[in-house]
Every structure is written in C-alpha cells, then in structure tokens.
XYZ file of C-alpha atoms in Angstrom:
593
model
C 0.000 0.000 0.000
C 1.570 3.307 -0.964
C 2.618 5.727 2.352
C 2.868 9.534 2.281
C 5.505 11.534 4.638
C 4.414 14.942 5.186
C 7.050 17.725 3.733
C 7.248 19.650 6.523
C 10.820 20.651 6.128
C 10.631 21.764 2.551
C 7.051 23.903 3.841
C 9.632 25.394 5.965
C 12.348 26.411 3.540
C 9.501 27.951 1.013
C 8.009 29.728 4.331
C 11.046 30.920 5.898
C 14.083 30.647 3.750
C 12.368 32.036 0.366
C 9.015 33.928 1.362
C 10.576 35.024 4.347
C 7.154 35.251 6.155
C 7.775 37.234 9.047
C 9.321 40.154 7.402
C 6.237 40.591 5.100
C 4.418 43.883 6.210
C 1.140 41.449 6.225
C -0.709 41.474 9.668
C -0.873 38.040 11.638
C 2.799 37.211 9.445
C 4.942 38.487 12.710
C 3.672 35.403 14.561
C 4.634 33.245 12.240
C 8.366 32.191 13.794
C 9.840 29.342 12.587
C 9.184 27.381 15.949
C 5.411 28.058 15.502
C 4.829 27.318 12.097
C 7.053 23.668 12.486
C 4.749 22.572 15.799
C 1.799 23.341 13.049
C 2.892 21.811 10.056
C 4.087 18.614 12.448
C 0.974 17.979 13.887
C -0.828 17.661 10.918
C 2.128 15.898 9.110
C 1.658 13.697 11.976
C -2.432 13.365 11.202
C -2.161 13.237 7.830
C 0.663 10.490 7.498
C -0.417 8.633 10.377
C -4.737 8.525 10.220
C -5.237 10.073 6.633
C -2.575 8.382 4.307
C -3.984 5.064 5.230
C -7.464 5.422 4.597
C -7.045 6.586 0.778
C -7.027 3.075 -0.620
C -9.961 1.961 1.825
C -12.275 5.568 -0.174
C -10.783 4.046 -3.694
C -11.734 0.694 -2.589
C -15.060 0.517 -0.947
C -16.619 3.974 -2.545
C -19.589 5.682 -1.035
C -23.415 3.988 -1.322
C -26.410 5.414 -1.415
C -28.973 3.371 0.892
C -32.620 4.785 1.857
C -31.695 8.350 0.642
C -28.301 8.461 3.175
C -24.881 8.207 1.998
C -22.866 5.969 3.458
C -19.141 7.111 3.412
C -16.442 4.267 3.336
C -14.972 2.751 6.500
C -12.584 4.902 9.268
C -13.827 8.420 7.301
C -16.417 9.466 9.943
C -13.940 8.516 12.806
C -11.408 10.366 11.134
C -13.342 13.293 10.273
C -13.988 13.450 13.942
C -10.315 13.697 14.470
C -9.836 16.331 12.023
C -12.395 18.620 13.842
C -11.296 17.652 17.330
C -8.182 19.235 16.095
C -9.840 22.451 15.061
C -8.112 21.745 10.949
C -10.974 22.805 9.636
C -11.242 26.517 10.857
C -7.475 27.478 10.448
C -7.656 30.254 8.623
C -11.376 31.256 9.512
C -12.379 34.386 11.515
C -12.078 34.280 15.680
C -15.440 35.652 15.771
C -17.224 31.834 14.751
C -14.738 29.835 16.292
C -11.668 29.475 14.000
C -7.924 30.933 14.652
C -7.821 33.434 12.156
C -4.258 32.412 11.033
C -2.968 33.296 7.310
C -4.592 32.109 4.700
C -0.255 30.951 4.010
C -0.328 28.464 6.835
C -4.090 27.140 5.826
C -2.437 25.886 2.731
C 0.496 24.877 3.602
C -1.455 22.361 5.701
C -3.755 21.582 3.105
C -1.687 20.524 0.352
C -0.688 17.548 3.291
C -4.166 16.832 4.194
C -4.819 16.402 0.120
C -1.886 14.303 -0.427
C -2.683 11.948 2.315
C -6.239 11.313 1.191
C -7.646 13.970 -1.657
C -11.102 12.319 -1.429
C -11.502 12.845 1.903
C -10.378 16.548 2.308
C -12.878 17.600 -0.505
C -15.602 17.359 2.530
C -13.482 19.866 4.688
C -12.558 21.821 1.722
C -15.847 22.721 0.113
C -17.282 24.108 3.379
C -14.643 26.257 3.669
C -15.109 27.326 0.323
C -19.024 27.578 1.375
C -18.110 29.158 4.767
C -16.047 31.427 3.101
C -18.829 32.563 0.362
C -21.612 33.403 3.137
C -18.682 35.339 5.451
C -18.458 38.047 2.369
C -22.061 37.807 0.788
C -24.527 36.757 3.942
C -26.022 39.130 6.122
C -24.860 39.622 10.340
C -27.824 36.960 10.850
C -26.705 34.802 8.169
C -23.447 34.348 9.610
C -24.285 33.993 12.933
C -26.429 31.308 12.095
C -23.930 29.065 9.903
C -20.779 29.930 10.205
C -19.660 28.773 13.728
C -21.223 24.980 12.668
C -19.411 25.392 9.387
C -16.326 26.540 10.491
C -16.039 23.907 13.041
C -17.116 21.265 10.334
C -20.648 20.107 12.662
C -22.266 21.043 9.409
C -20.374 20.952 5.939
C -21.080 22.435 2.427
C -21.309 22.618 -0.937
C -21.583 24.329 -4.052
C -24.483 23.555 -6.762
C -23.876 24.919 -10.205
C -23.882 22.637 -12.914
C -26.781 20.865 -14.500
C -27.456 18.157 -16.815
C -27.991 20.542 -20.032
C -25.882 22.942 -18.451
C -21.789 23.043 -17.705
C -19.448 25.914 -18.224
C -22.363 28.071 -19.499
C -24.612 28.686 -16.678
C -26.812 31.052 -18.560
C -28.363 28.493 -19.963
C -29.703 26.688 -16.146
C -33.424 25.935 -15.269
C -33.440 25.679 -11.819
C -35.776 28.198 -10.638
C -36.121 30.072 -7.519
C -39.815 31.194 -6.249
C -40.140 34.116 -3.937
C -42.632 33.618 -0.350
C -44.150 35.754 1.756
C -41.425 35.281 4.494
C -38.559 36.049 2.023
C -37.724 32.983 1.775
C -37.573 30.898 -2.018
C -38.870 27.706 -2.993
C -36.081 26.210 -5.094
C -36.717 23.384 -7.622
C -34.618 21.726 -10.177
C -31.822 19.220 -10.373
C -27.802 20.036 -10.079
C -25.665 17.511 -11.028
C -21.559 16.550 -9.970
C -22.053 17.695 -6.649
C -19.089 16.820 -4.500
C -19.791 16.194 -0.783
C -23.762 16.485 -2.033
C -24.796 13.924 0.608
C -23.024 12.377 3.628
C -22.951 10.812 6.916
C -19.913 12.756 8.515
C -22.303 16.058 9.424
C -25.491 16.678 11.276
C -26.130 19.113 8.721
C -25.080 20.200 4.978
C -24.941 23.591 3.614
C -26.093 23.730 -0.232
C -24.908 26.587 -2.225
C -27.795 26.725 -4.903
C -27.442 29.349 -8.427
C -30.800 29.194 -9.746
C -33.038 32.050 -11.332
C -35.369 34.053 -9.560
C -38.787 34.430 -11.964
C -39.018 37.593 -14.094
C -35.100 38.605 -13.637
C -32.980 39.130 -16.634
C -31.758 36.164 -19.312
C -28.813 34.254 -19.456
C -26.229 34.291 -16.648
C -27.375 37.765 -15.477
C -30.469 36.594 -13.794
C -28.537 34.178 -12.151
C -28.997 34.491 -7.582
C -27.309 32.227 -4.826
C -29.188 30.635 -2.180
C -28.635 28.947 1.157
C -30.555 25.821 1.110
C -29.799 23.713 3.973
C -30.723 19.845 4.743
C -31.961 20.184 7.281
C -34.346 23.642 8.198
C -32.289 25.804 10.798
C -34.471 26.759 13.594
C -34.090 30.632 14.821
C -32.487 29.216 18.135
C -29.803 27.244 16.274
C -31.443 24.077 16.258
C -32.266 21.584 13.740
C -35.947 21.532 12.147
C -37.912 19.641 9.664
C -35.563 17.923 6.779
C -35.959 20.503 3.393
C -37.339 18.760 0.434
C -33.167 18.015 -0.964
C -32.757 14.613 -2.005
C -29.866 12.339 -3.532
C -31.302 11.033 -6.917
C -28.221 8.954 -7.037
C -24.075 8.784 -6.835
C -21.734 9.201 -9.554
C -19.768 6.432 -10.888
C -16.231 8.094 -11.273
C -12.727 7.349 -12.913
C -11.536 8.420 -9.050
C -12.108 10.264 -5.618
C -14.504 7.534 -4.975
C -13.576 8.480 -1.015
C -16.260 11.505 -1.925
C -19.698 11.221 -2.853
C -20.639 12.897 -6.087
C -24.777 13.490 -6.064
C -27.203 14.076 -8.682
C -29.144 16.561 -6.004
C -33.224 16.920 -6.774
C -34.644 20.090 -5.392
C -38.311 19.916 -5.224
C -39.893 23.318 -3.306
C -36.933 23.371 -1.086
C -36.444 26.177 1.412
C -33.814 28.814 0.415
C -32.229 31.887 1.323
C -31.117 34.634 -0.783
C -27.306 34.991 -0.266
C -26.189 38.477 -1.822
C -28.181 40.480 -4.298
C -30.614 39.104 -6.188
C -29.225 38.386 -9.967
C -25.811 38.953 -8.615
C -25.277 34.991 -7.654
C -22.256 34.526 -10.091
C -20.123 37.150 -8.217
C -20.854 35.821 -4.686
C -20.331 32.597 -6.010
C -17.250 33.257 -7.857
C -16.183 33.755 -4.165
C -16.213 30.078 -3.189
C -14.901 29.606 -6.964
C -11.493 31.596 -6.637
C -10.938 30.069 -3.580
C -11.521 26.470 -5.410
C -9.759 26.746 -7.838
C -6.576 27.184 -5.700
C -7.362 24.341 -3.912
C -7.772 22.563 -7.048
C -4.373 23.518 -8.298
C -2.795 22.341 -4.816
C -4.413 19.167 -5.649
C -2.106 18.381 -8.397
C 0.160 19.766 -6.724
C -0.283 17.285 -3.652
C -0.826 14.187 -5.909
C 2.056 14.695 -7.668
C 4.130 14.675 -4.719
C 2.486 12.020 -2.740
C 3.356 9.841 -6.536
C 6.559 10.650 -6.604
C 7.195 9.647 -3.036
C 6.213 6.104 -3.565
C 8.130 6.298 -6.936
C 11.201 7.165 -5.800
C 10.544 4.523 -2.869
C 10.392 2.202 -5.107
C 13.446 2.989 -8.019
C 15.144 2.458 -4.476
C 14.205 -0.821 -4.056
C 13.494 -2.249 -7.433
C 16.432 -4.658 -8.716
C 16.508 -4.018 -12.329
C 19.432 -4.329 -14.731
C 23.019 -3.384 -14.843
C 23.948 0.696 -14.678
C 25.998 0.826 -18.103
C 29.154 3.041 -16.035
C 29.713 0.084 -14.180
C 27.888 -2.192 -11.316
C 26.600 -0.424 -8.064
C 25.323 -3.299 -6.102
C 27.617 -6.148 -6.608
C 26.477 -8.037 -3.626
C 23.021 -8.366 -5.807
C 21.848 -9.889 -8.959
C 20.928 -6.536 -10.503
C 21.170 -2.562 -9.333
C 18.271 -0.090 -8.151
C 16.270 1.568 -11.136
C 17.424 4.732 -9.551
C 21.053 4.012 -11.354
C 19.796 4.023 -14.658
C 19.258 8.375 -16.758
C 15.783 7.661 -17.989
C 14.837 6.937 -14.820
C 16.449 9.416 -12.706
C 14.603 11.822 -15.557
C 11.288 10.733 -15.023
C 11.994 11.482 -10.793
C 13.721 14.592 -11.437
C 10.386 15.871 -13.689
C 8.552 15.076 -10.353
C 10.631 16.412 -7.794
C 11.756 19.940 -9.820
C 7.693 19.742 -10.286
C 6.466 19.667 -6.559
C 9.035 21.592 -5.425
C 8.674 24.499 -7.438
C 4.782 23.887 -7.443
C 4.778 24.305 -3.576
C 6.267 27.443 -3.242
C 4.564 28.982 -6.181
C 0.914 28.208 -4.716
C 2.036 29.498 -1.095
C 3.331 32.582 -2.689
C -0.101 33.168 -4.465
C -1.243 32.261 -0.903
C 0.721 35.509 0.664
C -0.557 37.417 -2.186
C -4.168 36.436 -1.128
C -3.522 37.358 2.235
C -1.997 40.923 1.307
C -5.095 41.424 -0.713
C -7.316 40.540 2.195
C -5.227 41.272 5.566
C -3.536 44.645 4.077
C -6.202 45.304 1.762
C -3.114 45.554 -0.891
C -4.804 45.889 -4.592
C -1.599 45.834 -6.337
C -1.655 41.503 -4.855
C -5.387 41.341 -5.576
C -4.991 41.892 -8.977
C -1.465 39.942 -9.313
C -3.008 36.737 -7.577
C -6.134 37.410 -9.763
C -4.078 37.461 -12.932
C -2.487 33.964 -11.754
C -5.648 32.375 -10.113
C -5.976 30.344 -14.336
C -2.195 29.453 -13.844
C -2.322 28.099 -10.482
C -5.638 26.101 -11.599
C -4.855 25.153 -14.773
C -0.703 24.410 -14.932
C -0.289 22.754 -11.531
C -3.150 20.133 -12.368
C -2.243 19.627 -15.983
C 1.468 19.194 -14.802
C 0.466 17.652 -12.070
C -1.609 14.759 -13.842
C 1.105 14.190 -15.810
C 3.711 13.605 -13.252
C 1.613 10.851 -11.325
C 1.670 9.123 -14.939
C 5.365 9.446 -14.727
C 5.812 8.110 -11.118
C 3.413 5.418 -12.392
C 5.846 4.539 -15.417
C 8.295 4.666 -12.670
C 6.572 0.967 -11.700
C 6.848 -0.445 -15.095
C 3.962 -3.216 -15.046
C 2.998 -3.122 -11.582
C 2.162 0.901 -11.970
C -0.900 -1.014 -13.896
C -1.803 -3.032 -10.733
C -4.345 -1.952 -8.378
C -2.084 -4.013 -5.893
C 0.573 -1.473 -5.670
C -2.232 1.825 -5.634
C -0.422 4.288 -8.104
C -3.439 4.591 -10.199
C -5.880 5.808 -7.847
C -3.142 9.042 -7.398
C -3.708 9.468 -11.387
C -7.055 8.647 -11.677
C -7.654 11.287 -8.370
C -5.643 14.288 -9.974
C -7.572 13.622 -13.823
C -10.648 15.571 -12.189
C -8.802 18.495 -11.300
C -7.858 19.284 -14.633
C -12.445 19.178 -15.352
C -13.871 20.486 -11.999
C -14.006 24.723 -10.907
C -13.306 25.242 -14.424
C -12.209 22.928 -17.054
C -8.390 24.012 -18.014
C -9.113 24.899 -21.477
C -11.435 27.963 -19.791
C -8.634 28.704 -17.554
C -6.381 29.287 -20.475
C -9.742 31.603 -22.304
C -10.105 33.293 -18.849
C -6.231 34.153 -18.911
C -6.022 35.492 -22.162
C -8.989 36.605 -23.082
C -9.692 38.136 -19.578
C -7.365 38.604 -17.333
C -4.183 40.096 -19.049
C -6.161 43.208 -20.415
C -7.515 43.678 -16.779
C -7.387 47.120 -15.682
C -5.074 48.182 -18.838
C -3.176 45.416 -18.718
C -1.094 46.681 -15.277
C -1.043 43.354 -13.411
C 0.791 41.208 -16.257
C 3.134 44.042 -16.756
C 3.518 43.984 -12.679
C 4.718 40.416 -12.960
C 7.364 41.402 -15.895
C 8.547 44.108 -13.301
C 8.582 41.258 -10.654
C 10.863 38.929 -12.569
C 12.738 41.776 -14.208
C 13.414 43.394 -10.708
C 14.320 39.682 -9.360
C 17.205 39.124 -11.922
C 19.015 42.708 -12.109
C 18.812 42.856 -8.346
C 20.448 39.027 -7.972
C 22.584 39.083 -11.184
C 26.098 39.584 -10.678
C 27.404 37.714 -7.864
C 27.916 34.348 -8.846
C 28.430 33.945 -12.421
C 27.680 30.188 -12.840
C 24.499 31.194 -10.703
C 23.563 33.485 -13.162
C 24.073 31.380 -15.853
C 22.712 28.303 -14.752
C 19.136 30.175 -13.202
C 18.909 33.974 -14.237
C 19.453 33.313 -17.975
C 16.912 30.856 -18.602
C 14.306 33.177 -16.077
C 15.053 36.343 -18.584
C 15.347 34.300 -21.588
C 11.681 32.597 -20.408
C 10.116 35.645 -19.095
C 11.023 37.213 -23.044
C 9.004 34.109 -25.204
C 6.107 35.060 -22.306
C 6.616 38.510 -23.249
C 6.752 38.118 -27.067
C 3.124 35.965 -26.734
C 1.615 39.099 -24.959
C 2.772 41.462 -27.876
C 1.817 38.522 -30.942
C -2.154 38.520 -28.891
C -1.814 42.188 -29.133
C -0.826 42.573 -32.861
C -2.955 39.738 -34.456
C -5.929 38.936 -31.335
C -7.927 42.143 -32.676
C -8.419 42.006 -36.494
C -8.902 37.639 -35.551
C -9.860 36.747 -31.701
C -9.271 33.046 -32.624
C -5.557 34.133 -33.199
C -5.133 34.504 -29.005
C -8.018 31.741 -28.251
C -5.805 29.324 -30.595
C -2.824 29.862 -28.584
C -4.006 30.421 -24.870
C -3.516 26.693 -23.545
C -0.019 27.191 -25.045
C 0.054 30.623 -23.255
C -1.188 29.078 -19.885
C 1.449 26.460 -19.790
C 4.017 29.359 -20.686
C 3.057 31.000 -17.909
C 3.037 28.425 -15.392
C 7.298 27.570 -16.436
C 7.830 31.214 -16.271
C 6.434 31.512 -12.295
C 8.238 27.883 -11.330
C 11.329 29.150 -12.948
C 10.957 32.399 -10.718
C 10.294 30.263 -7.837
C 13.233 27.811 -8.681
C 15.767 31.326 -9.029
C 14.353 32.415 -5.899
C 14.718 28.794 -4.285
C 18.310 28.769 -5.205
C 19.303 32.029 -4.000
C 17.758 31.167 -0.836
C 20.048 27.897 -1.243
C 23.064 29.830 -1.729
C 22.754 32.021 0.674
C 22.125 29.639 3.387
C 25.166 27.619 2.847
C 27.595 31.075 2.328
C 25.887 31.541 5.863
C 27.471 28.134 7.035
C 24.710 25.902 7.290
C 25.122 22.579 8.848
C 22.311 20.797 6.481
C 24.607 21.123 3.537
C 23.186 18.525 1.868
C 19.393 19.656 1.675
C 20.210 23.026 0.025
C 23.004 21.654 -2.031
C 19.858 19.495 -3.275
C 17.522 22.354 -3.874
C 20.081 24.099 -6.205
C 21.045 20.632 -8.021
C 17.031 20.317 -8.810
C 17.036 23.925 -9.444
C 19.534 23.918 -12.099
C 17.382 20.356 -13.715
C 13.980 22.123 -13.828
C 15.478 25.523 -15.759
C 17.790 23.421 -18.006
C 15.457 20.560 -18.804
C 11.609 21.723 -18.321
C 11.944 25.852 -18.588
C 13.101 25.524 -22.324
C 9.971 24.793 -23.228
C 8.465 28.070 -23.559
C 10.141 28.729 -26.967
C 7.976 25.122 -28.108
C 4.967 27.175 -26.451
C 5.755 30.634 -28.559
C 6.256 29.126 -31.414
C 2.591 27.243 -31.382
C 1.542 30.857 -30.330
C 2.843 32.518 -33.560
C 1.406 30.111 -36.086
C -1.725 31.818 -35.440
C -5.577 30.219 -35.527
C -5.168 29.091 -39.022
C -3.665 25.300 -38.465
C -6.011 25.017 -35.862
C -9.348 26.586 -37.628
C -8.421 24.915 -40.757
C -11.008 22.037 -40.940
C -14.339 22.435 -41.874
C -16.329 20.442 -38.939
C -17.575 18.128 -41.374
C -13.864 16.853 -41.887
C -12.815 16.015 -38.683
C-alpha cells in the first residue's frame, strides 16, 4: 500500500528561507516564527501520514453507497473526520469571531496541500465548506453568519456548491433551476444540479447547499442568475435543527476516481432557500467560493504529484533491475536499483523539480491572497487574480502528468491496483475538469485577465521577474548562468506571446483563443522558474551563511539547475505554437474532422 511523509521541512524552507514570512508587512505574518509554524505543520504531518494516508485506498476501494436516501461514506472516514475537527483543521484560517484561529490564509495551505496528499477524497468534505463558509462570510447578512458559520467553520455542518446541470456546464446562462419568492422572504427552489461533491453524507449533522438558480421575471442568461442557502436540514431561529428541506440524492456518480467523496445528482423539489447576496448577482458571490476552489484545485495536483513521486522514488530504491551501463553499483546483488539508470532518474527529477517548485509557487499566491485581504493591498489582488488560471490550470495539468510518470516509474505493476499508483492518477484527472475545465482557464487568462485594468497586473509580474534578476545578477556567475538566464530568456518568449495577442488577437480573436492553452502552460514555467531562481538564492545564501544541512540546500540548487535546463526551455515550443496563429487550428471544416 503506498505511504505519504508529510514535507514539513521543505514547507519550511519555502516559508522561511524564500518567502521570508515574518518580514512581510502582512498582519498576523509576525507570529509566524519558525518554531510556531514547524509545531503546526508537524501535527498535521503527523495526522495526515499517520490517520489520513492510510485510509485513501480503503475511499478508492469501498466507494460511497447510497442506501434509503443516506450516503454511506467508506470505512474509518467518519472517525477520522472526527479527528480532524477535534483538532480544530478545519477553521485554520477562519475568523475568531465563529470559532476558527484566524491564522494566514499561508499556513491554511500549507497544511492543506498535506491533508490532500494523504487522502484527496476525503479533504474535498473539509474543503468545500470552507469554500461555502467562506462565500456566506463576504455575501450573507450579520444573521446569516451567525447562524452558519460557527457549525461550518467547526465542520458540525459541511457544504457545498451547486452549479452545474445536466444541459448545463461551463455556461450557466443556460440553467433551469428556478427560484420562487414567499411571503417570508424565503424561495422555494426546484430543479436538479448535477456533480455535486460532498452532495450527501454521513460525517455532518447538517449540509450547507450553495444553490445558483433564477429568480422568476429577472434578466436572461447568466445575469439573472442568484445564490441561495438551502440547507438539509431547516435551521431553527435558536440554532437548532428543524424539519428535513425537500433536498434529495437522486443517485451517486460512478467516477474514474475520488470515490472516497460522494458525487450526487441533487433533486430540489420546493426546497427552502435563502437569498445569499443580491438578487441576480449569484455569479459574483459565487465566484467567491470559486477563486478560492480553484486554488485548492491547483494544490491538488500539486499534492498528488508529490504524494506519486514519493512512492516512486521509494520504489526505483528498491526495485532490482538491470546493470547501470558506467559500471555495477550493487555487486552483492543480482541486478542494481532503477534509480542508477538516466531515464529513470529523468522521469523522478520531472517530479521532484515539479512539486518543489509547485509548492512554493501556490504558497506565494497564498501571501498574495492574504496581502489582498489582511492589508487590503490591490496591487496583490490583482497579481493573484491574474495567476488564479495558472495556479488552476498548470499545476493540475502538470500535475496529472507527473503521477503518470511516477506510475511509469513501476513499469507493469504501476498497472496493478495491488501497488495503488493509479488511484493518485485517476484522483488528480478531475482536477484538470472540476471549478473550471483548463481549457477555460487558459480563455479566462487570455482573453480576460491580461487586459484587466489596462493590462497593469501582467506588466507587474514582468517588473517582478525583471526586478528579481538585475537585483540578484552579478554575484555568482555560474548562478547566473545556470538560473537567471533561462528566467530572462523565459520571461522574453512570455513577453513576445503578450505582444503577438496584441498585434494579431484584434483584427482575428481566434488568433489569441488558438494559442491560450499554449500561453497558460508558458506561464506556469515562467512563475516555477521564478520560484526555482528564488529557491536557489535562498540555497546559496544559506550555505555562504554556514549551514550545517549542507546537503538539503546543495539538493535544492542541483534540482534547481534540472527544472530551468530541462523543463523551462519549453516556452520557446509554447511561442512558437503561439505565432502560427488560428489558421492550423481553424483549418477544418467540422464536417472533416
């Protein structure tokens, strides 16, 4: 059965040695010494290896069922999820005010990228009520929040978020779930959402629906779209639970992965909601919940890929497999580790240059998201805005890929259930569908967000990594050369796509839509090549400062210098699929497909 060891001393060089987190002018950062953030990150490495990790193959295994209208989660998750909110996991980073500890939104996923490597499946339940939690704490009204937020933050009652429907995916314009307005200002809601994670359970005395449906006689299409609270169960005005609210499980998805988590075809029929927001303003309150998603999302190829390339490189360890061809390395045995042989050592260095790089790019957006919201800093909003589609869509295409690569890793038994890589593939494939499928991440990039307000943010992030290299250049030549080049030569193909969507993306849109996957992926090598030359300087610099651990940052700047020799090329293959415009793609009539 595959294990998982929590990070916690890499979360600790991207915390302290690179982000240098308690020198950031964010409030709540000062607390975060090194001594406090390592008891943190150890106690949940502790829960996560230890109770998590080994319940992941029992959720692939045994699934949820549905039986009398109840889900039935698989064996050890409700004791387990009792752990989890025993330890108060759940409301981290929440608000004081309804019972969480208000730390940085850094530290809430820091732990969270453990807690969704041990056992993805199972943190989805945690995960979408904060997401939920989160939505009603900017949208709800004083009453609102005291009524569901200290149950939701402490995980008594959980969440969700109902958008999709069976004739209706990425364009929600086009729903039919309708929302009648009652005397009481409440809404009778009625219609059927479909891939609803964490839809029905048996972990919570209550659930929290998040319902988009259309209020009769608003406008058409996705402007008459509101959000409602629609619980399970009715909430009584003295907190208590009332009569169960006409929600019901038509049935569970049959899924490629997360089995762990129950995904419901949910009937509404006349069920009690609440208006959360404005009325025809549901798509920007929910886009809350959705921003915040798709971040978790991205961690969760993130934390797949290195929870596959743990076992991997467990097991190129151990495997006896043919002779190294520079001579034999374990005579004493009939054959020497995979680990001995380059195509091997390639696939594991793809995977480790990945997650590390991966890690401290999402808890830098993470500090950006808590300038934004603890120091009200715009210039962050709109930075972590512009990289919200990169976060989402690189780290879970890249992040797919590398479990495929740890998988390979296996040779023949990567194909057996037996030895439980597939379930960390078949797990991270959603992520690259779900909070926005990755080919509208790349549309929302370029067709969006790079032209938002004037274009200033992207041209922020040029500043960033041109700043970066002329204030680090010129110390260490081989540095320079082996890090800084490839950053500025990288940053210049991202540079030259902007200008190309500029010059050709007005007289022929399909000229930047043709090339924004391309541009996407460009953009995610660009930000782990900043992170790797900022990982590396932070290497340096701790062992010119005498460092007993010699070995641990001599690593980071060996894997450094493999990610911008070996993976950062690749945005020149990018640009030039950029410049050949929308005409190989457009060329085919659809008849000749």
């Amino acid at each position: 059965m595959p294990s998982y060891t929590a990070p916690t001393k890499d979360l600790q060089f991207v915390l302290h040695d690179v982000l240098k987190v308690t020198t950031q002018p964010i409030p709540g950062y000062e607390d975060l010494e090194a001594d406090f953030t390592s008891a943190i990150l150890e106690e949940a490495g502790k829960l996560t290896s230890e109770v998590l990790a080994p319940l992941n193959v029992v959720g692939d295994t045994e699934g949820c069922r549905l039986e009398n209208g109840v889900v039935r989660t698989p064996t050890g998750f409700k004791e387990a999820f009792d752990k989890v909110r025993e330890g108060g996991w759940p409301g981290l980073d929440m608000p004081e005010a309804y019972g969480g500890q208000n730390m940085p939104c850094v530290i809430g996923t820091a732990v969270g990228e453990m807690f969704s490597s041990a056992n993805m499946a199972f943190t989805m339940y945690q995960g979408l009520t904060h997401g939920a939690a989160s939505t009603i704490l900017a949208h709800g009204t004083d009453a609102q929040k005291d009524q569901y937020l200290p149950k939701m933050v402490s995980c008594e009652w959980t969440g969700t978020m109902n958008l999709t429907e069976p004739h209706c995916g990425t364009d929600l314009g086009l729903m039919r779930t309708r929302a009648e307005p009652q005397d009481d200002g409440s809404y009778k809601i009625t219609g059927q959402k479909i891939f609803i994670s964490a839809g029905e359970h048996d972990m919570s005395d209550n659930i929290i629906h998040l319902v988009l449906a259309k209020i009769a006689g608003g406008p058409e299409g996705i402007k008459g779209v509101s959000l409602f609270i629609v619980p399970k169960f009715i909430v009584k005005e003295d907190g208590t639970l009332g009569e169960r609210n006409p929600v019901a499980v038509g049935k569970i998805e049959e899924k490629m992965g997360i089995h762990g988590n129950s995904t419901c075809v949910m009937n509404y029929d006349g069920a009690t909601g609440y208006l959360l927001g404005e009325p025809h303003k549901g798509m920007r309150a929910m886009f809350t919940m959705m921003n915040e998603a798709r971040l978790g999302v991205g961690m969760q190829g993130l934390s797949q890929a290195e929870v596959a390339y743990q076992n991997a490189l467990e097991y190129a360890k151990d495997r006896l497999q043919g002779r190294d061809v520079t001579g034999v390395k374990n005579p004493q045995g009939p054959a020497d580790p995979l680990i001995v042989h380059p195509d091997v050592r390639r696939a594991l260095m793809d995977q480790k240059s990945f997650a590390e790089a991966g890690r401290a790019f999402i808890l830098w957006g993470a500090t950006l998201i808590d300038a934004a919201h603890r120091a009200e800093d715009q210039a962050a909003d709109g930075l972590v805005s512009l990289l919200t589609p990169v976060i989402k869509g690189f780290l879970t295409d890249q992040g797919y890929d590398m479990t495929i690569k740890a998988q390979q890793v296996y040779g023949g038994h990567g194909y057996i259930e037996e030895w439980g890589m597939s379930q960390f593939t078949r797990d991270a494939r959603i992520a690259m569908i779900y909070e926005g499928a990755n080919g509208v991440q790349a549309l929302d990039l370029v067709g969006r967000k790079l032209a938002q307000d004037g274009g200033k943010h992207v041209m922020a992030f040029f500043d960033l990594v041109k700043s970066f290299i002329k204030e680090t250049a010129g110390e260490d030549a081989a540095f320079d050369r082996a890090f800084l080049d490839p950053l500025k030569a990288a940053s210049k193909d991202l540079q030259a796509a902007g200008m190309y969507f500029m010059q050709n993306g007005m007289k022929n849109p399909n000229n930047a839509l043709s090339g924004s996957y391309d541009f996407m992926h460009m953009f995610g090598h660009v930000c782990l090549g900043l992170m790797w030359a900022k990982m590396g300087k932070a290497a340096k610099q701790a062992l010119a400062n005498g460092t007993s651990d010699t070995g641990f940052y001599e690593t980071k700047i060996a894997t450094g210098r493999y990610y911008m020799a070996r993976q950062l090329p690749a945005t020149a293959l990018h640009l030039s699929r950029i410049q050949s415009g929308a005409e190989p793609v457009m060329a085919l009539d659809a008849a000749n497909f």
